[in-house]
Coordinates of N, CA, C and O in Angstrom, one line a residue:
M1 N 2.6 -9.2 -19.8 CA 2.4 -10.6 -20.1 C 2.3 -11.4 -18.8 O 3.2 -11.3 -18.0
T2 N 1.3 -12.2 -18.7 CA 1.1 -13.0 -17.5 C 1.9 -14.2 -17.5 O 1.9 -14.9 -18.6
K3 N 2.7 -14.5 -16.5 CA 3.5 -15.7 -16.4 C 2.5 -16.9 -16.1 O 1.5 -16.7 -15.4
S4 N 2.8 -18.1 -16.6 CA 2.0 -19.2 -16.3 C 2.8 -20.5 -16.0 O 3.9 -20.6 -16.2
N5 N 2.1 -21.4 -15.3 CA 2.6 -22.7 -15.0 C 2.8 -23.6 -16.2 O 2.3 -23.2 -17.3
D6 N 3.4 -24.7 -16.1 CA 3.5 -25.7 -17.2 C 2.2 -26.0 -17.8 O 2.1 -26.3 -19.0
D7 N 1.1 -26.1 -17.0 CA -0.2 -26.5 -17.5 C -1.0 -25.3 -18.1 O -2.1 -25.4 -18.5
G8 N -0.3 -24.1 -18.2 CA -0.9 -23.0 -18.8 C -1.7 -22.1 -17.8 O -2.2 -21.0 -18.2
A9 N -1.9 -22.5 -16.6 CA -2.6 -21.7 -15.6 C -1.8 -20.5 -15.2 O -0.6 -20.7 -14.9
P10 N -2.3 -19.3 -15.1 CA -1.5 -18.2 -14.7 C -1.1 -18.3 -13.2 O -1.8 -18.8 -12.4
Y11 N 0.1 -17.8 -13.0 CA 0.6 -17.6 -11.6 C -0.2 -16.5 -10.9 O -0.5 -15.5 -11.5
P12 N -0.6 -16.7 -9.6 CA -1.2 -15.6 -8.9 C -0.2 -14.5 -8.7 O 1.0 -14.8 -8.6
Q13 N -0.6 -13.2 -8.5 CA 0.3 -12.1 -8.3 C 0.9 -12.2 -6.9 O 2.0 -11.8 -6.6
A14 N 0.1 -12.8 -5.9 CA 0.6 -12.9 -4.5 C 0.0 -14.1 -3.9 O -1.1 -14.6 -4.3
V15 N 0.8 -14.7 -3.0 CA 0.4 -15.9 -2.3 C 0.8 -15.7 -0.8 O 1.9 -15.3 -0.5
V16 N -0.1 -16.1 0.1 CA 0.1 -16.0 1.5 C -0.1 -17.4 2.1 O -1.2 -18.0 1.8
T17 N 0.8 -17.9 2.8 CA 0.7 -19.2 3.5 C 1.0 -19.1 5.0 O 1.7 -18.2 5.4
G18 N 0.5 -20.1 5.7 CA 0.8 -20.1 7.2 C 0.2 -21.3 7.8 O -0.8 -21.9 7.3
D19 N 0.9 -21.7 8.9 CA 0.4 -22.8 9.7 C -0.3 -22.3 10.9 O 0.0 -21.2 11.4
L20 N -1.2 -23.1 11.5 CA -1.9 -22.7 12.7 C -1.0 -22.9 14.0 O -1.3 -22.3 15.0
D21 N 0.0 -23.7 13.9 CA 0.9 -23.8 15.0 C 2.1 -22.9 14.8 O 2.2 -22.2 13.9
G22 N 3.0 -22.9 15.7 CA 4.2 -22.1 15.6 C 4.0 -20.7 16.0 O 3.1 -20.4 16.8
A23 N 4.8 -19.8 15.4 CA 4.8 -18.4 15.8 C 3.6 -17.6 15.3 O 3.4 -16.5 15.7
G24 N 2.9 -18.2 14.3 CA 1.7 -17.5 13.8 C 2.0 -16.5 12.7 O 1.1 -15.9 12.2
T25 N 3.2 -16.4 12.3 CA 3.6 -15.5 11.2 C 3.1 -16.1 9.9 O 3.3 -17.3 9.6
L26 N 2.6 -15.3 9.0 CA 2.2 -15.7 7.7 C 3.4 -15.3 6.8 O 4.1 -14.4 7.0
N27 N 3.5 -16.1 5.7 CA 4.6 -15.9 4.8 C 4.0 -15.4 3.4 O 3.1 -16.1 2.9
G28 N 4.4 -14.3 3.0 CA 3.9 -13.8 1.7 C 4.9 -13.9 0.6 O 6.1 -13.8 0.8
R29 N 4.4 -14.0 -0.6 CA 5.2 -13.9 -1.8 C 4.4 -13.1 -2.8 O 3.3 -13.4 -3.1
A30 N 5.1 -12.1 -3.4 CA 4.6 -11.3 -4.4 C 5.7 -11.2 -5.5 O 6.8 -10.7 -5.2
G31 N 5.4 -11.8 -6.6 CA 6.5 -11.8 -7.6 C 7.6 -12.7 -7.1 O 7.4 -13.8 -6.6
T32 N 8.8 -12.2 -7.1 CA 9.9 -12.9 -6.5 C 10.3 -12.5 -5.1 O 11.2 -13.0 -4.5
S33 N 9.5 -11.5 -4.5 CA 9.8 -11.1 -3.2 C 9.1 -12.0 -2.2 O 7.9 -12.4 -2.4
V34 N 9.8 -12.3 -1.1 CA 9.2 -13.1 0.0 C 9.3 -12.3 1.3 O 10.4 -11.7 1.5
F35 N 8.3 -12.3 2.1 CA 8.2 -11.5 3.3 C 7.3 -12.1 4.3 O 6.4 -12.9 4.0
S36 N 7.5 -11.6 5.6 CA 6.6 -12.0 6.7 C 5.5 -11.1 6.8 O 5.6 -9.9 6.6
I37 N 4.3 -11.6 7.1 CA 3.1 -10.7 7.3 C 2.7 -10.9 8.8 O 2.5 -12.0 9.3
G38 N 2.6 -9.8 9.5 CA 2.4 -9.8 10.9 C 0.9 -9.5 11.2 O 0.1 -9.2 10.4
G39 N 0.7 -9.4 12.5 CA -0.7 -9.1 13.0 C -1.1 -10.1 14.1 O -0.2 -10.9 14.5
P40 N -2.3 -10.1 14.5 CA -2.7 -11.0 15.6 C -2.5 -12.4 15.1 O -2.8 -12.8 14.0
D41 N -2.0 -13.2 16.0 CA -1.6 -14.6 15.7 C -2.8 -15.6 16.1 O -2.6 -16.8 15.9
G42 N -3.9 -15.1 16.6 CA -5.0 -16.0 17.0 C -4.8 -16.6 18.3 O -5.7 -17.3 18.8
K43 N -3.7 -16.4 19.0 CA -3.4 -17.0 20.3 C -3.1 -15.9 21.3 O -2.6 -16.2 22.4
G44 N -3.5 -14.7 21.0 CA -3.3 -13.6 22.0 C -2.0 -12.8 21.8 O -1.7 -11.8 22.5
G45 N -1.2 -13.2 20.8 CA 0.1 -12.5 20.5 C 0.0 -11.8 19.2 O -1.0 -11.8 18.5
T46 N 1.1 -11.3 18.8 CA 1.2 -10.6 17.5 C 2.4 -11.1 16.8 O 3.5 -11.1 17.3
A47 N 2.2 -11.6 15.6 CA 3.3 -12.1 14.7 C 4.0 -10.9 14.1 O 3.4 -9.9 13.9
T48 N 5.3 -11.1 13.9 CA 6.1 -10.0 13.4 C 5.9 -9.9 11.9 O 5.6 -10.9 11.2
G49 N 6.1 -8.7 11.4 CA 6.0 -8.4 9.9 C 5.0 -7.3 9.7 O 4.2 -6.9 10.6
A50 N 4.9 -6.8 8.5 CA 4.0 -5.8 8.2 C 2.6 -6.3 8.2 O 2.3 -7.4 7.7
N51 N 1.6 -5.6 8.7 CA 0.2 -6.1 8.7 C -0.5 -5.7 7.4 O 0.1 -4.9 6.6
P52 N -1.6 -6.2 7.1 CA -2.3 -5.9 5.8 C -2.5 -4.5 5.5 O -2.4 -4.1 4.4
Y53 N -2.8 -3.6 6.5 CA -3.0 -2.2 6.2 C -1.6 -1.6 5.9 O -1.6 -0.7 5.0
E54 N -0.6 -2.0 6.5 CA 0.8 -1.5 6.2 C 1.1 -1.9 4.7 O 1.7 -1.1 4.0
L55 N 0.8 -3.1 4.4 CA 1.1 -3.6 3.0 C 0.3 -2.8 2.0 O 0.8 -2.5 0.9
L56 N -1.0 -2.5 2.3 CA -1.8 -1.7 1.4 C -1.2 -0.3 1.3 O -1.1 0.2 0.1
S57 N -0.8 0.3 2.4 CA -0.2 1.6 2.3 C 1.1 1.6 1.5 O 1.4 2.5 0.7
A58 N 1.9 0.5 1.7 CA 3.1 0.3 1.0 C 2.9 0.2 -0.5 O 3.6 0.7 -1.4
S59 N 1.8 -0.5 -0.9 CA 1.4 -0.6 -2.3 C 1.1 0.7 -3.0 O 1.6 1.0 -4.1
L60 N 0.4 1.6 -2.2 CA 0.1 2.9 -2.8 C 1.3 3.7 -2.8 O 1.6 4.4 -3.8
A61 N 2.2 3.7 -1.8 CA 3.4 4.5 -1.8 C 4.3 4.0 -2.9 O 4.9 4.8 -3.7
A62 N 4.5 2.7 -3.1 CA 5.4 2.2 -4.2 C 4.9 2.6 -5.6 O 5.6 3.0 -6.4
C63 N 3.6 2.4 -5.8 CA 3.0 2.8 -7.1 C 3.1 4.3 -7.4 O 3.5 4.7 -8.5
T64 N 2.9 5.1 -6.4 CA 3.0 6.5 -6.5 C 4.5 6.9 -6.9 O 4.7 7.6 -7.9
A65 N 5.4 6.3 -6.2 CA 6.8 6.6 -6.4 C 7.2 6.2 -7.8 O 7.9 6.9 -8.6
M66 N 6.8 5.0 -8.2 CA 7.1 4.5 -9.6 C 6.5 5.3 -10.7 O 7.2 5.6 -11.7
T67 N 5.3 5.8 -10.5 CA 4.6 6.6 -11.5 C 5.3 7.9 -11.6 O 5.5 8.4 -12.7
I68 N 5.7 8.5 -10.5 CA 6.5 9.8 -10.5 C 7.8 9.6 -11.2 O 8.2 10.4 -12.1
R69 N 8.5 8.5 -10.9 CA 9.8 8.3 -11.5 C 9.7 8.1 -13.0 O 10.5 8.6 -13.8
L70 N 8.7 7.3 -13.4 CA 8.4 7.1 -14.8 C 8.2 8.4 -15.6 O 8.7 8.7 -16.6
Q71 N 7.3 9.2 -15.0 CA 7.0 10.5 -15.6 C 8.3 11.4 -15.7 O 8.5 12.0 -16.7
A72 N 9.1 11.4 -14.6 CA 10.3 12.2 -14.6 C 11.3 11.7 -15.7 O 11.9 12.5 -16.5
R73 N 11.4 10.4 -15.9 CA 12.3 9.9 -16.9 C 11.7 10.2 -18.3 O 12.5 10.5 -19.2
R74 N 10.4 10.0 -18.5 CA 9.9 10.3 -19.9 C 10.0 11.7 -20.3 O 10.2 12.0 -21.4
R75 N 9.9 12.6 -19.3 CA 9.9 14.1 -19.6 C 11.3 14.6 -19.4 O 11.5 15.8 -19.5
K76 N 12.3 13.7 -19.0 CA 13.7 14.2 -18.8 C 13.8 15.3 -17.8 O 14.5 16.3 -17.9
I77 N 13.0 15.1 -16.7 CA 13.0 16.0 -15.5 C 14.1 15.5 -14.6 O 14.2 14.3 -14.3
T78 N 14.9 16.4 -14.1 CA 16.1 16.1 -13.2 C 15.7 15.8 -11.8 O 16.1 16.4 -10.8
L79 N 14.9 14.8 -11.6 CA 14.5 14.3 -10.3 C 15.6 13.4 -9.8 O 15.9 12.4 -10.4
S80 N 16.1 13.7 -8.6 CA 17.2 12.9 -8.1 C 16.8 11.9 -7.0 O 17.4 10.9 -6.8
H81 N 15.6 12.2 -6.4 CA 15.1 11.4 -5.3 C 13.7 11.6 -5.1 O 13.2 12.8 -5.1
V82 N 12.9 10.5 -4.8 CA 11.5 10.7 -4.5 C 11.2 9.9 -3.3 O 11.8 8.8 -3.1
E83 N 10.4 10.4 -2.4 CA 10.0 9.7 -1.2 C 8.5 9.9 -1.0 O 8.0 11.0 -1.1
V84 N 7.8 8.8 -0.8 CA 6.3 8.8 -0.7 C 6.0 8.1 0.6 O 6.4 6.9 0.8
A85 N 5.3 8.7 1.5 CA 4.9 8.1 2.8 C 3.4 8.1 2.8 O 2.7 9.0 2.4
V86 N 2.8 7.0 3.2 CA 1.4 6.8 3.2 C 0.9 6.2 4.5 O 1.5 5.3 5.1
S87 N -0.3 6.7 4.9 CA -0.9 6.1 6.1 C -2.4 6.0 5.8 O -3.0 6.9 5.2
Y88 N -3.0 4.9 6.2 CA -4.4 4.6 6.0 C -5.2 5.0 7.2 O -4.8 4.7 8.3
H89 N -6.4 5.6 6.9 CA -7.3 6.1 8.0 C -8.7 5.6 7.7 O -9.2 5.7 6.6
H90 N -9.5 5.3 8.8 CA -10.9 5.0 8.6 C -11.7 6.2 8.5 O -11.3 7.2 9.2
G91 N -12.8 6.2 7.8 CA -13.7 7.3 7.7 C -14.5 7.4 9.0 O -15.0 6.3 9.4
G92 N -14.7 8.5 9.5 CA -15.5 8.7 10.7 C -17.0 8.8 10.4 O -17.3 9.3 9.4
D93 N -17.8 8.3 11.3 CA -19.3 8.4 11.2 C -19.8 7.9 9.8 O -20.6 8.5 9.2
G94 N -19.2 6.7 9.4 CA -19.7 6.2 8.1 C -19.1 6.9 6.9 O -19.6 6.6 5.8
G95 N -18.2 7.8 7.1 CA -17.6 8.5 5.9 C -16.6 7.6 5.2 O -16.3 6.4 5.6
R96 N -16.1 8.1 4.1 CA -15.2 7.3 3.3 C -13.8 7.2 4.0 O -13.4 8.1 4.7
D97 N -13.2 6.0 3.9 CA -11.9 5.8 4.4 C -10.9 6.7 3.6 O -11.3 7.2 2.5
S98 N -9.7 6.9 4.0 CA -8.8 7.7 3.3 C -7.3 7.3 3.5 O -7.0 6.5 4.4
F99 N -6.5 7.7 2.6 CA -5.1 7.5 2.7 C -4.5 8.9 2.7 O -4.8 9.7 1.9
A100 N -3.6 9.2 3.7 CA -2.9 10.4 3.7 C -1.5 10.1 3.1 O -0.8 9.1 3.4
R101 N -1.1 10.9 2.1 CA 0.1 10.6 1.3 C 0.9 11.9 1.3 O 0.5 13.0 1.1
S102 N 2.2 11.7 1.6 CA 3.2 12.8 1.6 C 4.2 12.5 0.6 O 4.8 11.4 0.5
I103 N 4.5 13.5 -0.3 CA 5.5 13.2 -1.4 C 6.6 14.3 -1.3 O 6.3 15.5 -1.2
T104 N 7.8 13.8 -1.2 CA 9.0 14.7 -1.2 C 9.7 14.4 -2.5 O 10.1 13.3 -2.9
L105 N 10.0 15.5 -3.3 CA 10.7 15.4 -4.6 C 12.0 16.2 -4.4 O 11.9 17.4 -4.0
D106 N 13.1 15.6 -4.7 CA 14.4 16.3 -4.6 C 15.0 16.3 -6.0 O 14.8 15.4 -6.8
G107 N 15.6 17.4 -6.3 CA 16.3 17.6 -7.6 C 16.2 19.1 -8.0 O 15.6 19.9 -7.3
N108 N 16.9 19.4 -9.1 CA 16.9 20.7 -9.6 C 15.6 20.9 -10.4 O 15.6 20.9 -11.6
L109 N 14.4 21.1 -9.7 CA 13.1 21.2 -10.4 C 12.6 22.6 -10.4 O 12.7 23.3 -9.4
V110 N 12.1 23.0 -11.6 CA 11.3 24.3 -11.6 C 9.9 24.0 -11.2 O 9.5 22.8 -11.2
D111 N 9.1 25.0 -11.0 CA 7.8 24.9 -10.5 C 6.9 24.0 -11.4 O 6.1 23.2 -10.9
D112 N 7.0 24.2 -12.7 CA 6.2 23.5 -13.7 C 6.5 22.0 -13.6 O 5.7 21.2 -13.7
E113 N 7.8 21.7 -13.5 CA 8.2 20.2 -13.4 C 7.7 19.6 -12.2 O 7.2 18.5 -12.2
R114 N 7.8 20.3 -11.0 CA 7.3 19.8 -9.8 C 5.8 19.6 -9.9 O 5.3 18.5 -9.4
A115 N 5.1 20.5 -10.5 CA 3.6 20.3 -10.7 C 3.3 19.1 -11.5 O 2.3 18.4 -11.2
Q116 N 4.1 18.9 -12.6 CA 3.8 17.8 -13.5 C 4.0 16.5 -12.7 O 3.2 15.5 -12.9
L117 N 5.0 16.4 -11.9 CA 5.3 15.2 -11.1 C 4.3 14.9 -10.0 O 3.8 13.8 -9.8
M118 N 3.8 16.0 -9.4 CA 2.7 15.9 -8.4 C 1.4 15.4 -9.1 O 0.7 14.6 -8.5
Q119 N 1.2 15.9 -10.3 CA 0.0 15.5 -11.0 C 0.1 14.0 -11.4 O -0.9 13.3 -11.4
A120 N 1.3 13.6 -11.8 CA 1.5 12.2 -12.1 C 1.2 11.3 -10.9 O 0.8 10.1 -11.1
A121 N 1.4 11.7 -9.7 CA 1.1 10.9 -8.5 C -0.3 10.5 -8.5 O -0.7 9.4 -8.1
N122 N -1.2 11.3 -9.0 CA -2.6 11.0 -9.1 C -3.0 10.0 -10.2 O -4.2 9.6 -10.3
M123 N -2.1 9.7 -11.1 CA -2.3 8.8 -12.2 C -1.9 7.3 -11.8 O -2.0 6.4 -12.6
C124 N -1.3 7.2 -10.6 CA -0.9 5.9 -10.2 C -2.0 4.8 -10.2 O -3.1 5.1 -9.7
P125 N -1.8 3.7 -10.9 CA -2.9 2.7 -11.0 C -3.4 2.2 -9.7 O -4.6 2.0 -9.6
V126 N -2.6 1.9 -8.7 CA -3.1 1.5 -7.4 C -3.9 2.5 -6.8 O -5.0 2.3 -6.2
G127 N -3.5 3.8 -6.9 CA -4.2 4.9 -6.3 C -5.6 5.0 -7.0 O -6.6 5.3 -6.3
R128 N -5.6 4.8 -8.3 CA -6.9 4.9 -9.0 C -7.8 3.8 -8.5 O -9.0 4.0 -8.4
T129 N -7.3 2.6 -8.3 CA -8.1 1.5 -7.8 C -8.6 1.8 -6.4 O -9.8 1.7 -6.1
L130 N -7.7 2.2 -5.5 CA -8.1 2.4 -4.1 C -9.0 3.6 -4.0 O -9.9 3.7 -3.2
G131 N -8.9 4.6 -4.9 CA -9.7 5.8 -4.9 C -11.2 5.6 -5.2 O -12.0 6.4 -5.0
L132 N -11.5 4.4 -5.7 CA -12.9 4.0 -5.9 C -13.7 3.9 -4.6 O -14.9 4.1 -4.6
R133 N -13.0 3.5 -3.6 CA -13.6 3.3 -2.3 C -13.0 4.1 -1.1 O -13.5 4.0 0.0
A134 N -12.0 4.9 -1.4 CA -11.4 5.7 -0.3 C -10.8 7.0 -1.0 O -10.5 7.0 -2.1
D135 N -10.7 8.0 -0.2 CA -10.1 9.3 -0.6 C -8.6 9.2 -0.4 O -8.1 8.6 0.5
I136 N -7.9 9.8 -1.3 CA -6.4 9.9 -1.2 C -6.1 11.3 -1.1 O -6.3 12.1 -2.1
R137 N -5.6 11.7 0.0 CA -5.2 13.1 0.3 C -3.7 13.3 0.3 O -3.1 12.6 1.1
T138 N -3.2 14.1 -0.5 CA -1.7 14.4 -0.6 C -1.5 15.6 0.3 O -2.0 16.7 0.0
N139 N -0.6 15.4 1.3 CA -0.3 16.5 2.3 C 1.2 16.6 2.4 O 2.0 15.9 1.8
D140 N 1.6 17.6 3.2 CA 3.0 17.8 3.5 C 3.5 16.7 4.5 O 4.7 16.5 4.6
S141 N 2.6 16.1 5.3 CA 3.0 15.1 6.2 C 1.8 14.1 6.3 O 0.7 14.5 6.0
V142 N 2.1 12.9 6.8 CA 1.0 11.9 7.0 C 0.6 11.8 8.5 O 0.0 10.8 8.8
S143 N 0.9 12.7 9.3 CA 0.6 12.6 10.7 C -0.8 13.2 11.0 O -1.0 13.7 12.1
V144 N -1.7 13.1 10.1 CA -3.1 13.7 10.3 C -3.9 12.6 10.9 O -4.3 11.6 10.2
G145 N -4.2 12.7 12.2 CA -5.1 11.8 12.8 C -4.4 10.4 13.1 O -3.3 10.2 12.7
R146 N -5.2 9.6 13.8 CA -4.6 8.3 14.1 C -4.8 7.3 13.0 O -5.9 7.2 12.4
A147 N -3.8 6.6 12.6 CA -3.9 5.7 11.5 C -4.8 4.5 11.9 O -4.9 4.2 13.1
A148 N -5.4 3.9 10.9 CA -6.2 2.7 11.2 C -5.4 1.6 11.8 O -4.3 1.4 11.4
S149 N -6.0 0.8 12.7 CA -5.2 -0.3 13.4 C -5.8 -1.6 12.9 O -7.0 -1.9 13.1
Y150 N -5.0 -2.3 12.2 CA -5.5 -3.6 11.7 C -5.8 -4.6 12.8 O -6.8 -5.3 12.8
D151 N -5.0 -4.5 13.9 CA -5.3 -5.4 15.1 C -6.7 -5.0 15.7 O -7.5 -5.9 16.0
D152 N -7.0 -3.7 15.8 CA -8.2 -3.3 16.4 C -9.4 -3.8 15.5 O -10.4 -4.3 16.0
D153 N -9.2 -3.5 14.2 CA -10.3 -3.9 13.3 C -10.6 -5.4 13.3 O -11.7 -5.9 13.2
L154 N -9.5 -6.2 13.3 CA -9.7 -7.6 13.3 C -10.4 -8.1 14.6 O -11.2 -9.0 14.6
S155 N -10.0 -7.5 15.7 CA -10.7 -7.8 17.0 C -12.1 -7.5 17.0 O -12.9 -8.1 17.8
E156 N -12.6 -6.5 16.2 CA -14.0 -6.1 16.2 C -14.8 -6.9 15.2 O -16.0 -6.7 15.2
L157 N -14.2 -7.8 14.5 CA -15.0 -8.7 13.6 C -16.0 -9.6 14.4 O -15.6 -10.1 15.4
P158 N -17.2 -9.7 13.9 CA -18.1 -10.6 14.6 C -17.9 -12.1 14.4 O -18.7 -12.8 13.9
I159 N -16.7 -12.5 14.8 CA -16.3 -13.9 14.7 C -16.6 -14.6 16.1 O -16.1 -14.1 17.1
P160 N -17.5 -15.6 16.1 CA -17.8 -16.2 17.4 C -16.5 -16.9 18.0 O -15.7 -17.4 17.3
N161 N -16.4 -16.8 19.3 CA -15.3 -17.5 20.0 C -15.8 -18.9 20.3 O -16.6 -19.1 21.2
I162 N -15.3 -19.9 19.6 CA -15.7 -21.3 19.7 C -14.6 -22.0 20.5 O -13.4 -22.1 20.0
D163 N -14.9 -22.6 21.6 CA -14.0 -23.4 22.4 C -13.9 -24.8 21.8 O -14.9 -25.4 21.7
P164 N -12.7 -25.2 21.3 CA -12.6 -26.5 20.7 C -12.9 -27.7 21.6 O -13.1 -28.8 21.1
D165 N -13.0 -27.5 22.9 CA -13.2 -28.6 23.8 C -14.7 -29.0 23.9 O -15.6 -28.5 24.1

């Protein structure tokens, strides 16, 4: 059910605000969570906080962990702990971008239960959405290649440098 304002307009799922002066940090709100968003501040520095690629990776990791947890509870699988690590990578030579995902499942699991939970990871709604434009590869670790750099990508945008004077 979508929450709405007094006038009936739905609340957005996320809002990001920031001023052009000050430290350059953007402030994000998603649901009831409030957090800083970092990255280039437009003045040659870097604002503190997770950058947009890190937030995107965190969304995939969170959705994957939630989907696995839900599957474990529904099937009464004795999963005691789940850890999902995700790293975003650019596709080389015009290839598809990708997410490297590592999943650790702890508990008294038999092979069939472990396989069911790993299969559930691929049903994660965020992963299904991201998978339309990027590959999601589940590995034993996410240290495959250099992760995409939001700062580098932003600096490569064809934005003209306009001197305000």
